[in-house]
């Protein structure tokens, strides 16, 4: 199931990026934080698109 695989990978990457962004006491550069937020948003967007696609089929 490619859709389930993409969903799982996207969610795992989003969780990892979110954990890196929200880790307390971390002095990460702004670019790293922005990349983490972009990855989190992309993971949620992929999950939403797949959920809509499965609901319509």
Tab-separated table of N, CA and C in Angstrom:
chain	number	residue	atom	x	y	z
A	1	UNK	N	0.843	-1.193	0.000
A	1	UNK	CA	0.000	0.000	0.000
A	1	UNK	C	0.884	1.251	0.000
A	2	UNK	N	1.085	1.847	-1.141
A	2	UNK	CA	1.958	3.032	-1.185
A	2	UNK	C	1.394	4.205	-0.398
A	3	UNK	N	0.057	4.370	-0.392
A	3	UNK	CA	-0.525	5.505	0.332
A	3	UNK	C	-0.255	5.383	1.826
A	4	UNK	N	-0.437	4.193	2.373
A	4	UNK	CA	-0.191	3.994	3.800
A	4	UNK	C	1.291	4.202	4.111
A	5	UNK	N	2.165	3.771	3.200
A	5	UNK	CA	3.605	3.938	3.418
A	5	UNK	C	3.983	5.414	3.435
A	6	UNK	N	3.475	6.163	2.456
A	6	UNK	CA	3.761	7.605	2.400
A	6	UNK	C	3.203	8.300	3.632
A	7	UNK	N	2.002	7.908	4.051
A	7	UNK	CA	1.392	8.503	5.237
A	7	UNK	C	2.253	8.240	6.465
A	8	UNK	N	2.693	7.002	6.621
A	8	UNK	CA	3.509	6.659	7.783
A	8	UNK	C	4.825	7.414	7.793
A	9	UNK	N	5.500	7.465	6.649
A	9	UNK	CA	6.785	8.171	6.581
A	9	UNK	C	6.588	9.658	6.842
A	10	UNK	N	5.538	10.230	6.260
A	10	UNK	CA	5.274	11.660	6.463
A	10	UNK	C	4.998	11.983	7.917
A	11	UNK	N	4.201	11.140	8.571
A	11	UNK	CA	3.888	11.393	9.975
A	11	UNK	C	5.126	11.239	10.849
A	12	UNK	N	5.951	10.219	10.562
A	12	UNK	CA	7.167	10.025	11.357
A	12	UNK	C	8.102	11.222	11.194
A	13	UNK	N	8.277	11.684	9.963
A	13	UNK	CA	9.149	12.841	9.738
A	13	UNK	C	8.587	14.083	10.412
A	14	UNK	N	7.255	14.252	10.354
A	14	UNK	CA	6.637	15.415	10.992
A	14	UNK	C	6.819	15.366	12.501
A	15	UNK	N	6.662	14.172	13.088
A	15	UNK	CA	6.832	14.041	14.539
A	15	UNK	C	8.278	14.330	14.933
A	16	UNK	N	9.233	13.793	14.155
A	16	UNK	CA	10.647	14.028	14.466
A	16	UNK	C	10.973	15.514	14.334
A	17	UNK	N	10.499	16.137	13.257
A	17	UNK	CA	10.778	17.563	13.058
A	17	UNK	C	10.123	18.392	14.153
A	18	UNK	N	8.890	18.048	14.520
A	18	UNK	CA	8.207	18.784	15.578
A	18	UNK	C	8.919	18.640	16.908
A	19	UNK	N	9.416	17.440	17.202
A	19	UNK	CA	10.137	17.226	18.457
A	19	UNK	C	11.435	18.031	18.459
A	20	UNK	N	12.111	18.092	17.315
A	20	UNK	CA	13.352	18.866	17.251
A	20	UNK	C	13.060	20.353	17.421
A	21	UNK	N	11.944	20.811	16.844
A	21	UNK	CA	11.629	22.239	16.926
A	21	UNK	C	11.242	22.613	18.350
A	22	UNK	N	10.453	21.757	19.020
A	22	UNK	CA	9.897	22.121	20.319
A	22	UNK	C	10.752	21.641	21.487
A	23	UNK	N	11.923	21.071	21.220
A	23	UNK	CA	12.768	20.591	22.312
A	23	UNK	C	13.238	21.780	23.151
A	24	UNK	N	12.987	21.770	24.458
A	24	UNK	CA	13.359	22.923	25.290
A	24	UNK	C	14.868	23.039	25.470
A	25	UNK	N	15.338	24.276	25.568
A	25	UNK	CA	16.751	24.521	25.794
A	25	UNK	C	17.619	24.270	24.579
A	26	UNK	N	17.001	24.218	23.400
A	26	UNK	CA	17.775	23.933	22.194
A	26	UNK	C	18.050	25.239	21.450
A	27	UNK	N	19.308	25.503	21.164
A	27	UNK	CA	19.684	26.730	20.460
A	27	UNK	C	19.915	26.420	18.985
A	28	UNK	N	18.858	25.997	18.302
A	28	UNK	CA	18.987	25.667	16.883
A	28	UNK	C	18.869	26.932	16.042
A	29	UNK	N	19.496	26.957	14.888
A	29	UNK	CA	19.363	28.119	14.005
A	29	UNK	C	17.924	28.292	13.528
A	30	UNK	N	17.613	29.491	13.092
A	30	UNK	CA	16.252	29.775	12.631
A	30	UNK	C	15.926	28.920	11.411
A	31	UNK	N	16.923	28.694	10.538
A	31	UNK	CA	16.668	27.914	9.328
A	31	UNK	C	16.241	26.490	9.684
A	32	UNK	N	16.866	25.921	10.711
A	32	UNK	CA	16.491	24.566	11.117
A	32	UNK	C	15.071	24.551	11.657
A	33	UNK	N	14.716	25.584	12.422
A	33	UNK	CA	13.356	25.639	12.959
A	33	UNK	C	12.343	25.800	11.833
A	34	UNK	N	12.683	26.625	10.844
A	34	UNK	CA	11.755	26.820	9.728
A	34	UNK	C	11.601	25.524	8.938
A	35	UNK	N	12.703	24.795	8.734
A	35	UNK	CA	12.617	23.522	8.020
A	35	UNK	C	11.762	22.535	8.800
A	36	UNK	N	11.881	22.546	10.129
A	36	UNK	CA	11.065	21.658	10.945
A	36	UNK	C	9.596	21.985	10.821
A	37	UNK	N	9.270	23.277	10.821
A	37	UNK	CA	7.863	23.667	10.693
A	37	UNK	C	7.336	23.309	9.315
A	38	UNK	N	8.157	23.518	8.284
A	38	UNK	CA	7.726	23.162	6.925
A	38	UNK	C	7.484	21.660	6.830
A	39	UNK	N	8.378	20.858	7.426
A	39	UNK	CA	8.205	19.404	7.392
A	39	UNK	C	6.945	18.997	8.146
A	40	UNK	N	6.670	19.665	9.267
A	40	UNK	CA	5.469	19.354	10.036
A	40	UNK	C	4.223	19.675	9.226
A	41	UNK	N	4.199	20.843	8.585
A	41	UNK	CA	3.046	21.236	7.773
A	41	UNK	C	2.887	20.286	6.590
A	42	UNK	N	3.999	19.909	5.960
A	42	UNK	CA	3.913	19.001	4.817
A	42	UNK	C	3.387	17.638	5.246
A	43	UNK	N	3.826	17.154	6.406
A	43	UNK	CA	3.321	15.873	6.895
A	43	UNK	C	1.825	15.918	7.137
A	44	UNK	N	1.350	16.997	7.746
A	44	UNK	CA	-0.090	17.135	7.987
A	44	UNK	C	-0.844	17.268	6.668
A	45	UNK	N	-0.266	17.991	5.705
A	45	UNK	CA	-0.925	18.149	4.409
A	45	UNK	C	-1.020	16.810	3.687
A	46	UNK	N	0.042	16.015	3.727
A	46	UNK	CA	0.017	14.698	3.085
A	46	UNK	C	-1.039	13.816	3.739
A	47	UNK	N	-1.098	13.844	5.073
A	47	UNK	CA	-2.086	13.032	5.779
A	47	UNK	C	-3.499	13.463	5.403
A	48	UNK	N	-3.730	14.772	5.279
A	48	UNK	CA	-5.060	15.273	4.923
A	48	UNK	C	-5.433	14.859	3.507
A	49	UNK	N	-4.498	15.001	2.574
A	49	UNK	CA	-4.783	14.635	1.178
A	49	UNK	C	-5.097	13.150	1.073
A	50	UNK	N	-4.337	12.312	1.768
A	50	UNK	CA	-4.574	10.867	1.705
A	50	UNK	C	-5.916	10.524	2.337
A	51	UNK	N	-6.259	11.185	3.446
A	51	UNK	CA	-7.545	10.913	4.090
A	51	UNK	C	-8.695	11.288	3.166
A	52	UNK	N	-8.597	12.428	2.485
A	52	UNK	CA	-9.651	12.846	1.552
A	52	UNK	C	-9.722	11.875	0.383
A	53	UNK	N	-8.565	11.467	-0.131
A	53	UNK	CA	-8.537	10.544	-1.266
A	53	UNK	C	-9.196	9.218	-0.903
A	54	UNK	N	-8.905	8.713	0.289
A	54	UNK	CA	-9.510	7.445	0.711
A	54	UNK	C	-11.003	7.606	0.965
A	55	UNK	N	-11.430	8.766	1.458
A	55	UNK	CA	-12.856	8.980	1.723
A	55	UNK	C	-13.644	9.045	0.415
A	56	UNK	N	-13.035	9.584	-0.631
A	56	UNK	CA	-13.742	9.721	-1.902
A	56	UNK	C	-13.793	8.406	-2.666
A	57	UNK	N	-12.853	7.516	-2.420
A	57	UNK	CA	-12.824	6.253	-3.180
A	57	UNK	C	-13.649	5.180	-2.509
